[in-house]
């Protein structure tokens, strides 16, 4: 992307608003670029943008909750619905949600660009309410699978939009901190599902309450979004400049509106084609950033983090620790690591956290390999297994967990951001499904030593890829990042 010259009014062709709103005159656009009229940007008080980010983070809470809601109640569900002992059916209850998420992620970019970020949040809440109600009231396996698939569609639509919305409404100085809220909310959702599921063995039908409770945050999300700001970037792309100014005032305060609008105008391109094709993402001029994003998500899943979560109960039980307590340990460590990431994201930067995260996961797999080579009855093997697993989860939580979603929404240009995020999230769901499907089978065929060595190799590949391909985005505006990454025309 060439350096932007001094811009006159004649260089900007704003698209008319598709809802009939008149776009701002070109002369009005150009006046934002007059140096003597644009105030210097200052860090706005967090009270302006924080409430909007917290509401958007409800999506991530629901993401964590629905992934964990069947863990504890699965045995009761299988007994009540008549498929007790059918491991395939139990696996389908988990994986069907992932399949729905893949389908939802394919459409999330189009929905976010067509209807706006706020309306997309409300639309993704609808299948999560309907699907949860279906699961809570069903008396058959078919009804449970249908409910889980519908919930999955909402989960596929929501998280990509949450990542790009938080990026677009956040001041540059705290964008990384706000992005960490996504991972923290996911951890809280997982912990919430665990805690709510504890009474399931003592209270008949409690698993239905677990599903019903999830409709509360979904409803809160849909209603609270009515009062949240729309993304100024989306409004500007639709030619609704006046509305974008109003939203910037809500998010940044009056003092920063003119400088924020100037940044948007400086990033504008002479390109009236608003459609983004798959071919443009895969091998067009945006190939580099889409390749970085897709590979980061693939390596995130190939590190084996979800398999580690699935296998953690077995490892802890071998050490004499009850599964409930084991899951609590993993959840607390995951949450603690996410809080550390929040504190460091805008201090150390995204790239440093990613490097140390992948490297830390690789080291922890070495502990697992050594432990698997020792006699399982020895205390040393148990300490190494438990310690290595907790270290793996912590390392993931400080970087490989929260950073990719934030980084991708930063490096994608505004024109392709929603659709590129959807494309990369679909890659995430495919690899998530593959790892979950094949892990136990690979464990039987390869044994724990070879399997953990393979996972460690993927983690080292992740560190090498980050070192070579990922740029630091800390403190940079979205426009500065776009200029740095796009190739010269």
GROMACS .gro file of C-alpha atoms in nm:
model
  489
    1UNK     CA    1   0.000   0.000   0.000
    2UNK     CA    2   0.159   0.329  -0.103
    3UNK     CA    3   0.216   0.611   0.141
    4UNK     CA    4  -0.083   0.842   0.146
    5UNK     CA    5  -0.023   1.181  -0.018
    6UNK     CA    6  -0.173   1.511   0.093
    7UNK     CA    7  -0.538   1.452   0.033
    8UNK     CA    8  -0.772   1.690  -0.140
    9UNK     CA    9  -1.146   1.663  -0.167
   10UNK     CA   10  -1.125   1.528  -0.521
   11UNK     CA   11  -0.946   1.213  -0.407
   12UNK     CA   12  -1.231   1.078  -0.196
   13UNK     CA   13  -1.539   0.911  -0.335
   14UNK     CA   14  -1.758   0.806  -0.048
   15UNK     CA   15  -2.017   0.542  -0.118
   16UNK     CA   16  -2.375   0.652  -0.054
   17UNK     CA   17  -2.540   0.499   0.246
   18UNK     CA   18  -2.745   0.192   0.163
   19UNK     CA   19  -3.012   0.292   0.408
   20UNK     CA   20  -3.073   0.626   0.240
   21UNK     CA   21  -2.865   0.840   0.475
   22UNK     CA   22  -2.681   1.110   0.284
   23UNK     CA   23  -2.305   1.092   0.308
   24UNK     CA   24  -2.105   1.393   0.417
   25UNK     CA   25  -1.999   1.628   0.137
   26UNK     CA   26  -1.647   1.583   0.009
   27UNK     CA   27  -1.560   1.931   0.127
   28UNK     CA   28  -1.671   1.832   0.478
   29UNK     CA   29  -1.450   1.523   0.455
   30UNK     CA   30  -1.147   1.720   0.353
   31UNK     CA   31  -1.176   1.971   0.632
   32UNK     CA   32  -1.093   1.698   0.884
   33UNK     CA   33  -0.756   1.668   0.716
   34UNK     CA   34  -0.657   2.030   0.764
   35UNK     CA   35  -0.371   2.014   1.013
   36UNK     CA   36  -0.472   2.335   1.182
   37UNK     CA   37  -0.822   2.206   1.249
   38UNK     CA   38  -0.752   1.854   1.379
   39UNK     CA   39  -0.685   1.840   1.748
   40UNK     CA   40  -0.408   1.616   1.874
   41UNK     CA   41  -0.532   1.277   1.992
   42UNK     CA   42  -0.526   1.224   2.367
   43UNK     CA   43  -0.600   0.906   2.558
   44UNK     CA   44  -0.972   0.921   2.641
   45UNK     CA   45  -1.115   0.817   2.979
   46UNK     CA   46  -1.201   0.448   2.986
   47UNK     CA   47  -1.553   0.523   3.109
   48UNK     CA   48  -1.651   0.610   2.752
   49UNK     CA   49  -1.557   0.283   2.580
   50UNK     CA   50  -1.543   0.026   2.862
   51UNK     CA   51  -1.922  -0.036   2.897
   52UNK     CA   52  -1.952  -0.116   2.525
   53UNK     CA   53  -1.659  -0.360   2.543
   54UNK     CA   54  -1.802  -0.533   2.850
   55UNK     CA   55  -2.136  -0.590   2.677
   56UNK     CA   56  -1.960  -0.733   2.369
   57UNK     CA   57  -1.761  -0.967   2.597
   58UNK     CA   58  -2.085  -1.143   2.695
   59UNK     CA   59  -2.048  -1.331   2.364
   60UNK     CA   60  -1.720  -1.478   2.486
   61UNK     CA   61  -1.875  -1.573   2.820
   62UNK     CA   62  -2.147  -1.763   2.632
   63UNK     CA   63  -1.881  -1.922   2.412
   64UNK     CA   64  -1.703  -2.063   2.717
   65UNK     CA   65  -2.025  -2.159   2.893
   66UNK     CA   66  -2.171  -2.357   2.604
   67UNK     CA   67  -1.844  -2.540   2.538
   68UNK     CA   68  -1.833  -2.649   2.903
   69UNK     CA   69  -2.201  -2.687   2.989
   70UNK     CA   70  -2.220  -3.059   2.897
   71UNK     CA   71  -1.898  -3.170   3.067
   72UNK     CA   72  -2.036  -3.242   3.414
   73UNK     CA   73  -2.399  -3.318   3.318
   74UNK     CA   74  -2.315  -3.549   3.022
   75UNK     CA   75  -2.366  -3.870   3.223
   76UNK     CA   76  -2.704  -3.750   3.354
   77UNK     CA   77  -2.809  -3.635   3.007
   78UNK     CA   78  -2.723  -3.974   2.856
   79UNK     CA   79  -2.915  -4.155   3.132
   80UNK     CA   80  -3.227  -3.936   3.108
   81UNK     CA   81  -3.238  -3.940   2.726
   82UNK     CA   82  -3.172  -4.313   2.696
   83UNK     CA   83  -2.829  -4.340   2.535
   84UNK     CA   84  -2.623  -4.422   2.846
   85UNK     CA   85  -2.298  -4.596   2.753
   86UNK     CA   86  -2.312  -4.487   2.387
   87UNK     CA   87  -1.980  -4.306   2.354
   88UNK     CA   88  -2.054  -4.203   1.994
   89UNK     CA   89  -2.374  -4.025   2.098
   90UNK     CA   90  -2.193  -3.856   2.388
   91UNK     CA   91  -1.922  -3.739   2.150
   92UNK     CA   92  -2.181  -3.605   1.908
   93UNK     CA   93  -2.333  -3.384   2.178
   94UNK     CA   94  -1.995  -3.211   2.209
   95UNK     CA   95  -1.894  -3.208   1.840
   96UNK     CA   96  -2.235  -3.107   1.700
   97UNK     CA   97  -2.192  -2.769   1.868
   98UNK     CA   98  -1.855  -2.731   1.692
   99UNK     CA   99  -2.019  -2.820   1.359
  100UNK     CA  100  -2.282  -2.552   1.411
  101UNK     CA  101  -2.009  -2.303   1.500
  102UNK     CA  102  -1.830  -2.377   1.173
  103UNK     CA  103  -2.150  -2.309   0.978
  104UNK     CA  104  -2.215  -1.988   1.171
  105UNK     CA  105  -1.860  -1.861   1.121
  106UNK     CA  106  -1.900  -1.889   0.743
  107UNK     CA  107  -2.180  -1.631   0.751
  108UNK     CA  108  -2.063  -1.403   1.034
  109UNK     CA  109  -1.857  -1.173   0.812
  110UNK     CA  110  -2.139  -1.118   0.563
  111UNK     CA  111  -2.391  -1.056   0.843
  112UNK     CA  112  -2.158  -0.810   1.022
  113UNK     CA  113  -2.096  -0.613   0.703
  114UNK     CA  114  -2.457  -0.616   0.589
  115UNK     CA  115  -2.640  -0.543   0.914
  116UNK     CA  116  -2.374  -0.381   1.134
  117UNK     CA  117  -2.191  -0.503   1.443
  118UNK     CA  118  -2.466  -0.426   1.697
  119UNK     CA  119  -2.741  -0.599   1.500
  120UNK     CA  120  -2.515  -0.902   1.445
  121UNK     CA  121  -2.470  -0.940   1.821
  122UNK     CA  122  -2.846  -0.944   1.859
  123UNK     CA  123  -2.886  -1.194   1.575
  124UNK     CA  124  -2.625  -1.431   1.724
  125UNK     CA  125  -2.806  -1.422   2.061
  126UNK     CA  126  -3.125  -1.553   1.902
  127UNK     CA  127  -3.001  -1.905   1.810
  128UNK     CA  128  -2.829  -1.932   2.148
  129UNK     CA  129  -3.163  -1.871   2.322
  130UNK     CA  130  -3.359  -2.101   2.089
  131UNK     CA  131  -3.097  -2.377   2.092
  132UNK     CA  132  -3.057  -2.372   2.471
  133UNK     CA  133  -3.435  -2.389   2.517
  134UNK     CA  134  -3.452  -2.681   2.274
  135UNK     CA  135  -3.180  -2.868   2.466
  136UNK     CA  136  -3.342  -2.790   2.801
  137UNK     CA  137  -3.685  -2.923   2.703
  138UNK     CA  138  -3.597  -3.221   2.481
  139UNK     CA  139  -3.670  -3.582   2.567
  140UNK     CA  140  -3.464  -3.734   2.287
  141UNK     CA  141  -3.109  -3.743   2.156
  142UNK     CA  142  -3.227  -3.588   1.829
  143UNK     CA  143  -3.368  -3.285   2.011
  144UNK     CA  144  -3.047  -3.244   2.210
  145UNK     CA  145  -2.832  -3.258   1.896
  146UNK     CA  146  -3.061  -3.010   1.720
  147UNK     CA  147  -3.039  -2.769   2.013
  148UNK     CA  148  -2.661  -2.799   2.031
  149UNK     CA  149  -2.628  -2.736   1.657
  150UNK     CA  150  -2.848  -2.425   1.675
  151UNK     CA  151  -2.645  -2.294   1.971
  152UNK     CA  152  -2.330  -2.362   1.771
  153UNK     CA  153  -2.452  -2.139   1.488
  154UNK     CA  154  -2.476  -1.849   1.735
  155UNK     CA  155  -2.131  -1.932   1.872
  156UNK     CA  156  -1.988  -1.928   1.520
  157UNK     CA  157  -2.137  -1.588   1.440
  158UNK     CA  158  -2.059  -1.411   1.770
  159UNK     CA  159  -1.686  -1.447   1.857
  160UNK     CA  160  -1.544  -1.311   1.526
  161UNK     CA  161  -1.774  -1.010   1.551
  162UNK     CA  162  -1.682  -0.955   1.916
  163UNK     CA  163  -1.312  -0.946   1.825
  164UNK     CA  164  -1.353  -0.697   1.542
  165UNK     CA  165  -1.607  -0.482   1.733
  166UNK     CA  166  -1.379  -0.449   2.037
  167UNK     CA  167  -1.090  -0.360   1.806
  168UNK     CA  168  -1.293  -0.096   1.622
  169UNK     CA  169  -1.435   0.077   1.932
  170UNK     CA  170  -1.119   0.067   2.149
  171UNK     CA  171  -0.868   0.351   2.188
  172UNK     CA  172  -0.525   0.235   2.059
  173UNK     CA  173  -0.364   0.267   2.404
  174UNK     CA  174  -0.592   0.001   2.560
  175UNK     CA  175  -0.691  -0.206   2.259
  176UNK     CA  176  -0.479  -0.499   2.375
  177UNK     CA  177  -0.617  -0.482   2.728
  178UNK     CA  178  -0.973  -0.475   2.598
  179UNK     CA  179  -0.895  -0.763   2.363
  180UNK     CA  180  -0.789  -0.972   2.663
  181UNK     CA  181  -1.143  -0.940   2.798
  182UNK     CA  182  -1.244  -1.195   2.533
  183UNK     CA  183  -1.023  -1.466   2.682
  184UNK     CA  184  -1.111  -1.374   3.040
  185UNK     CA  185  -1.482  -1.388   2.961
  186UNK     CA  186  -1.435  -1.728   2.797
  187UNK     CA  187  -1.258  -1.854   3.111
  188UNK     CA  188  -1.537  -1.719   3.331
  189UNK     CA  189  -1.791  -1.894   3.110
  190UNK     CA  190  -1.609  -2.225   3.146
  191UNK     CA  191  -1.583  -2.182   3.523
  192UNK     CA  192  -1.947  -2.081   3.541
  193UNK     CA  193  -2.051  -2.397   3.354
  194UNK     CA  194  -1.840  -2.607   3.592
  195UNK     CA  195  -1.983  -2.450   3.908
  196UNK     CA  196  -2.342  -2.462   3.784
  197UNK     CA  197  -2.300  -2.827   3.685
  198UNK     CA  198  -2.179  -2.943   4.030
  199UNK     CA  199  -2.529  -3.026   4.170
  200UNK     CA  200  -2.616  -3.238   3.864
  201UNK     CA  201  -2.542  -3.571   4.035
  202UNK     CA  202  -2.755  -3.491   4.339
  203UNK     CA  203  -3.053  -3.310   4.182
  204UNK     CA  204  -3.258  -3.495   3.923
  205UNK     CA  205  -3.300  -3.302   3.598
  206UNK     CA  206  -3.051  -3.031   3.701
  207UNK     CA  207  -2.889  -3.046   3.358
  208UNK     CA  208  -3.201  -2.883   3.215
  209UNK     CA  209  -3.151  -2.589   3.451
  210UNK     CA  210  -2.792  -2.559   3.325
  211UNK     CA  211  -2.922  -2.497   2.972
  212UNK     CA  212  -3.205  -2.267   3.082
  213UNK     CA  213  -2.961  -2.045   3.275
  214UNK     CA  214  -2.761  -1.977   2.958
  215UNK     CA  215  -3.060  -1.796   2.808
  216UNK     CA  216  -3.019  -1.516   3.065
  217UNK     CA  217  -2.684  -1.373   2.940
  218UNK     CA  218  -2.801  -1.423   2.579
  219UNK     CA  219  -3.107  -1.210   2.647
  220UNK     CA  220  -2.900  -0.951   2.833
  221UNK     CA  221  -2.665  -0.929   2.532
  222UNK     CA  222  -2.950  -0.868   2.288
  223UNK     CA  223  -3.112  -0.601   2.505
  224UNK     CA  224  -2.792  -0.425   2.617
  225UNK     CA  225  -2.674  -0.388   2.257
  226UNK     CA  226  -2.962  -0.147   2.199
  227UNK     CA  227  -2.775   0.106   2.415
  228UNK     CA  228  -2.424   0.037   2.281
  229UNK     CA  229  -2.242   0.231   2.012
  230UNK     CA  230  -2.226   0.105   1.656
  231UNK     CA  231  -1.878   0.067   1.512
  232UNK     CA  232  -1.776   0.403   1.359
  233UNK     CA  233  -1.560   0.211   1.109
  234UNK     CA  234  -1.866   0.026   0.979
  235UNK     CA  235  -2.074   0.344   0.965
  236UNK     CA  236  -1.800   0.526   0.776
  237UNK     CA  237  -1.766   0.239   0.530
  238UNK     CA  238  -2.139   0.270   0.464
  239UNK     CA  239  -2.105   0.644   0.397
  240UNK     CA  240  -2.274   0.749   0.724
  241UNK     CA  241  -2.005   0.991   0.839
  242UNK     CA  242  -2.226   1.204   1.063
  243UNK     CA  243  -2.338   0.897   1.257
  244UNK     CA  244  -1.977   0.782   1.282
  245UNK     CA  245  -1.891   1.115   1.448
  246UNK     CA  246  -2.171   1.067   1.701
  247UNK     CA  247  -2.046   0.718   1.788
  248UNK     CA  248  -1.686   0.839   1.821
  249UNK     CA  249  -1.811   1.098   2.067
  250UNK     CA  250  -1.972   0.822   2.276
  251UNK     CA  251  -1.659   0.609   2.266
  252UNK     CA  252  -1.374   0.861   2.285
  253UNK     CA  253  -1.525   1.183   2.417
  254UNK     CA  254  -1.575   1.509   2.222
  255UNK     CA  255  -1.205   1.605   2.232
  256UNK     CA  256  -1.096   1.312   2.011
  257UNK     CA  257  -1.372   1.305   1.750
  258UNK     CA  258  -1.193   1.514   1.486
  259UNK     CA  259  -0.863   1.326   1.513
  260UNK     CA  260  -1.045   0.991   1.498
  261UNK     CA  261  -1.238   1.096   1.189
  262UNK     CA  262  -0.916   1.220   1.029
  263UNK     CA  263  -0.764   0.874   1.081
  264UNK     CA  264  -1.061   0.716   0.903
  265UNK     CA  265  -1.035   0.962   0.614
  266UNK     CA  266  -0.660   0.903   0.584
  267UNK     CA  267  -0.721   0.531   0.547
  268UNK     CA  268  -0.985   0.573   0.278
  269UNK     CA  269  -0.899   0.423  -0.062
  270UNK     CA  270  -1.022   0.508  -0.409
  271UNK     CA  271  -1.217   0.183  -0.429
  272UNK     CA  272  -1.591   0.180  -0.481
  273UNK     CA  273  -1.611  -0.199  -0.490
  274UNK     CA  274  -1.728  -0.302  -0.145
  275UNK     CA  275  -1.757  -0.672  -0.226
  276UNK     CA  276  -1.483  -0.907  -0.104
  277UNK     CA  277  -1.453  -1.241  -0.279
  278UNK     CA  278  -1.301  -1.557  -0.135
  279UNK     CA  279  -1.043  -1.551  -0.413
  280UNK     CA  280  -0.930  -1.206  -0.300
  281UNK     CA  281  -0.875  -1.339   0.052
  282UNK     CA  282  -0.694  -1.655  -0.058
  283UNK     CA  283  -0.463  -1.533  -0.335
  284UNK     CA  284  -0.531  -1.162  -0.386
  285UNK     CA  285  -0.345  -0.864  -0.246
  286UNK     CA  286  -0.467  -0.948   0.105
  287UNK     CA  287  -0.325  -1.300   0.093
  288UNK     CA  288  -0.040  -1.222   0.333
  289UNK     CA  289  -0.253  -1.103   0.625
  290UNK     CA  290  -0.513  -1.378   0.573
  291UNK     CA  291  -0.234  -1.638   0.561
  292UNK     CA  292  -0.092  -1.504   0.889
  293UNK     CA  293  -0.433  -1.513   1.054
  294UNK     CA  294  -0.531  -1.860   0.931
  295UNK     CA  295  -0.195  -2.009   1.025
  296UNK     CA  296  -0.204  -1.860   1.373
  297UNK     CA  297  -0.545  -2.014   1.439
  298UNK     CA  298  -0.434  -2.348   1.292
  299UNK     CA  299  -0.121  -2.357   1.510
  300UNK     CA  300  -0.326  -2.251   1.812
  301UNK     CA  301  -0.537  -2.564   1.773
  302UNK     CA  302  -0.254  -2.796   1.663
  303UNK     CA  303  -0.075  -2.711   1.987
  304UNK     CA  304  -0.331  -2.950   2.138
  305UNK     CA  305  -0.484  -2.712   2.390
  306UNK     CA  306  -0.835  -2.855   2.356
  307UNK     CA  307  -0.700  -3.208   2.373
  308UNK     CA  308  -0.515  -3.110   2.689
  309UNK     CA  309  -0.841  -2.984   2.836
  310UNK     CA  310  -1.017  -3.308   2.737
  311UNK     CA  311  -0.739  -3.525   2.884
  312UNK     CA  312  -0.675  -3.324   3.202
  313UNK     CA  313  -0.925  -3.516   3.415
  314UNK     CA  314  -0.755  -3.847   3.335
  315UNK     CA  315  -0.412  -3.711   3.428
  316UNK     CA  316  -0.533  -3.566   3.755
  317UNK     CA  317  -0.726  -3.880   3.847
  318UNK     CA  318  -0.408  -4.082   3.800
  319UNK     CA  319  -0.253  -3.852   4.060
  320UNK     CA  320  -0.542  -3.921   4.298
  321UNK     CA  321  -0.716  -3.587   4.241
  322UNK     CA  322  -1.097  -3.589   4.186
  323UNK     CA  323  -1.209  -3.477   3.839
  324UNK     CA  324  -1.415  -3.185   3.975
  325UNK     CA  325  -1.111  -3.048   4.155
  326UNK     CA  326  -0.895  -3.114   3.850
  327UNK     CA  327  -1.123  -2.912   3.624
  328UNK     CA  328  -1.128  -2.633   3.883
  329UNK     CA  329  -0.745  -2.627   3.886
  330UNK     CA  330  -0.729  -2.603   3.508
  331UNK     CA  331  -0.999  -2.335   3.499
  332UNK     CA  332  -0.832  -2.123   3.769
  333UNK     CA  333  -0.490  -2.146   3.602
  334UNK     CA  334  -0.649  -2.053   3.268
  335UNK     CA  335  -0.819  -1.752   3.426
  336UNK     CA  336  -0.502  -1.645   3.609
  337UNK     CA  337  -0.301  -1.659   3.287
  338UNK     CA  338  -0.565  -1.456   3.105
  339UNK     CA  339  -0.550  -1.185   3.372
  340UNK     CA  340  -0.171  -1.174   3.334
  341UNK     CA  341  -0.220  -1.133   2.958
  342UNK     CA  342  -0.461  -0.844   3.020
  343UNK     CA  343  -0.202  -0.665   3.233
  344UNK     CA  344   0.084  -0.721   2.986
  345UNK     CA  345  -0.084  -0.695   2.646
  346UNK     CA  346  -0.033  -0.320   2.606
  347UNK     CA  347   0.300  -0.316   2.792
  348UNK     CA  348   0.501  -0.601   2.637
  349UNK     CA  349   0.303  -0.626   2.315
  350UNK     CA  350   0.128  -0.902   2.120
  351UNK     CA  351   0.433  -1.055   1.952
  352UNK     CA  352   0.632  -1.102   2.274
  353UNK     CA  353   0.338  -1.272   2.447
  354UNK     CA  354   0.284  -1.502   2.150
  355UNK     CA  355   0.651  -1.602   2.138
  356UNK     CA  356   0.673  -1.681   2.510
  357UNK     CA  357   0.337  -1.856   2.500
  358UNK     CA  358   0.429  -2.101   2.224
  359UNK     CA  359   0.774  -2.154   2.376
  360UNK     CA  360   0.626  -2.218   2.722
  361UNK     CA  361   0.383  -2.474   2.580
  362UNK     CA  362   0.670  -2.649   2.403
  363UNK     CA  363   0.868  -2.673   2.729
  364UNK     CA  364   0.565  -2.810   2.914
  365UNK     CA  365   0.527  -3.090   2.656
  366UNK     CA  366   0.888  -3.189   2.736
  367UNK     CA  367   0.777  -3.242   3.096
  368UNK     CA  368   0.490  -3.457   2.973
  369UNK     CA  369   0.721  -3.665   2.753
  370UNK     CA  370   0.957  -3.725   3.045
  371UNK     CA  371   0.670  -3.812   3.277
  372UNK     CA  372   0.529  -4.059   3.023
  373UNK     CA  373   0.870  -4.230   3.009
  374UNK     CA  374   0.883  -4.282   3.385
  375UNK     CA  375   0.689  -4.542   3.574
  376UNK     CA  376   0.341  -4.401   3.629
  377UNK     CA  377   0.342  -4.502   3.994
  378UNK     CA  378   0.639  -4.282   4.082
  379UNK     CA  379   0.566  -3.949   4.246
  380UNK     CA  380   0.807  -3.777   4.007
  381UNK     CA  381   0.601  -3.881   3.706
  382UNK     CA  382   0.281  -3.757   3.868
  383UNK     CA  383   0.432  -3.421   3.960
  384UNK     CA  384   0.570  -3.377   3.609
  385UNK     CA  385   0.235  -3.469   3.450
  386UNK     CA  386   0.030  -3.238   3.667
  387UNK     CA  387   0.287  -2.957   3.664
  388UNK     CA  388   0.342  -2.986   3.290
  389UNK     CA  389  -0.030  -2.972   3.222
  390UNK     CA  390  -0.085  -2.665   3.438
  391UNK     CA  391   0.218  -2.496   3.282
  392UNK     CA  392   0.078  -2.573   2.935
  393UNK     CA  393  -0.259  -2.417   3.021
  394UNK     CA  394  -0.096  -2.111   3.178
  395UNK     CA  395   0.137  -2.061   2.881
  396UNK     CA  396  -0.157  -2.086   2.642
  397UNK     CA  397  -0.362  -1.835   2.842
  398UNK     CA  398  -0.096  -1.560   2.837
  399UNK     CA  399  -0.059  -1.552   2.460
  400UNK     CA  400  -0.178  -1.819   2.219
  401UNK     CA  401  -0.528  -1.800   2.366
  402UNK     CA  402  -0.611  -1.426   2.367
  403UNK     CA  403  -0.370  -1.280   2.111
  404UNK     CA  404  -0.471  -1.433   1.773
  405UNK     CA  405  -0.830  -1.304   1.781
  406UNK     CA  406  -0.714  -0.955   1.880
  407UNK     CA  407  -0.418  -0.947   1.642
  408UNK     CA  408  -0.622  -1.058   1.343
  409UNK     CA  409  -0.884  -0.790   1.391
  410UNK     CA  410  -0.599  -0.538   1.405
  411UNK     CA  411  -0.404  -0.648   1.096
  412UNK     CA  412  -0.702  -0.689   0.863
  413UNK     CA  413  -0.790  -0.371   0.668
  414UNK     CA  414  -1.133  -0.227   0.739
  415UNK     CA  415  -1.272  -0.328   0.400
  416UNK     CA  416  -1.209  -0.702   0.454
  417UNK     CA  417  -1.201  -0.718   0.835
  418UNK     CA  418  -1.536  -0.887   0.900
  419UNK     CA  419  -1.513  -1.141   0.616
  420UNK     CA  420  -1.145  -1.219   0.680
  421UNK     CA  421  -1.218  -1.277   1.050
  422UNK     CA  422  -1.499  -1.513   0.952
  423UNK     CA  423  -1.272  -1.701   0.713
  424UNK     CA  424  -0.997  -1.745   0.974
  425UNK     CA  425  -1.246  -1.848   1.243
  426UNK     CA  426  -1.377  -2.118   1.008
  427UNK     CA  427  -1.018  -2.248   0.989
  428UNK     CA  428  -1.012  -2.240   1.371
  429UNK     CA  429  -1.329  -2.452   1.394
  430UNK     CA  430  -1.206  -2.707   1.139
  431UNK     CA  431  -0.881  -2.769   1.327
  432UNK     CA  432  -1.062  -2.761   1.662
  433UNK     CA  433  -1.293  -3.037   1.539
  434UNK     CA  434  -1.008  -3.243   1.393
  435UNK     CA  435  -0.800  -3.231   1.712
  436UNK     CA  436  -1.097  -3.320   1.929
  437UNK     CA  437  -1.192  -3.605   1.697
  438UNK     CA  438  -0.846  -3.758   1.651
  439UNK     CA  439  -0.667  -3.700   1.982
  440UNK     CA  440  -0.774  -4.012   2.169
  441UNK     CA  441  -0.725  -4.227   1.861
  442UNK     CA  442  -0.374  -4.087   1.809
  443UNK     CA  443  -0.302  -4.144   2.178
  444UNK     CA  444  -0.384  -4.513   2.132
  445UNK     CA  445  -0.177  -4.547   1.814
  446UNK     CA  446   0.126  -4.333   1.905
  447UNK     CA  447   0.141  -4.346   2.282
  448UNK     CA  448   0.171  -4.040   2.509
  449UNK     CA  449   0.544  -3.980   2.454
  450UNK     CA  450   0.528  -3.954   2.076
  451UNK     CA  451   0.200  -3.764   2.081
  452UNK     CA  452   0.324  -3.501   2.328
  453UNK     CA  453   0.646  -3.471   2.126
  454UNK     CA  454   0.435  -3.400   1.815
  455UNK     CA  455   0.234  -3.134   2.000
  456UNK     CA  456   0.556  -2.976   2.124
  457UNK     CA  457   0.685  -2.964   1.767
  458UNK     CA  458   0.375  -2.772   1.658
  459UNK     CA  459   0.433  -2.529   1.946
  460UNK     CA  460   0.792  -2.468   1.831
  461UNK     CA  461   0.663  -2.418   1.477
  462UNK     CA  462   0.423  -2.161   1.621
  463UNK     CA  463   0.707  -1.970   1.789
  464UNK     CA  464   0.912  -1.974   1.467
  465UNK     CA  465   0.614  -1.857   1.260
  466UNK     CA  466   0.542  -1.568   1.499
  467UNK     CA  467   0.908  -1.464   1.498
  468UNK     CA  468   0.918  -1.453   1.119
  469UNK     CA  469   0.574  -1.325   1.018
  470UNK     CA  470   0.397  -1.135   1.296
  471UNK     CA  471   0.444  -0.760   1.335
  472UNK     CA  472   0.399  -0.579   1.664
  473UNK     CA  473   0.076  -0.379   1.672
  474UNK     CA  474   0.098  -0.241   2.026
  475UNK     CA  475  -0.001   0.126   2.043
  476UNK     CA  476  -0.048   0.161   1.665
  477UNK     CA  477  -0.366   0.290   1.507
  478UNK     CA  478  -0.552   0.053   1.276
  479UNK     CA  479  -0.459   0.277   0.984
  480UNK     CA  480  -0.086   0.260   1.066
  481UNK     CA  481  -0.106  -0.118   1.081
  482UNK     CA  482  -0.287  -0.133   0.746
  483UNK     CA  483  -0.026   0.084   0.576
  484UNK     CA  484   0.257  -0.129   0.714
  485UNK     CA  485   0.114  -0.464   0.606
  486UNK     CA  486  -0.050  -0.409   0.269
  487UNK     CA  487   0.175  -0.455  -0.035
  488UNK     CA  488   0.259  -0.174  -0.271
  489UNK     CA  489   0.013  -0.139  -0.558
   0.00000   0.00000   0.00000
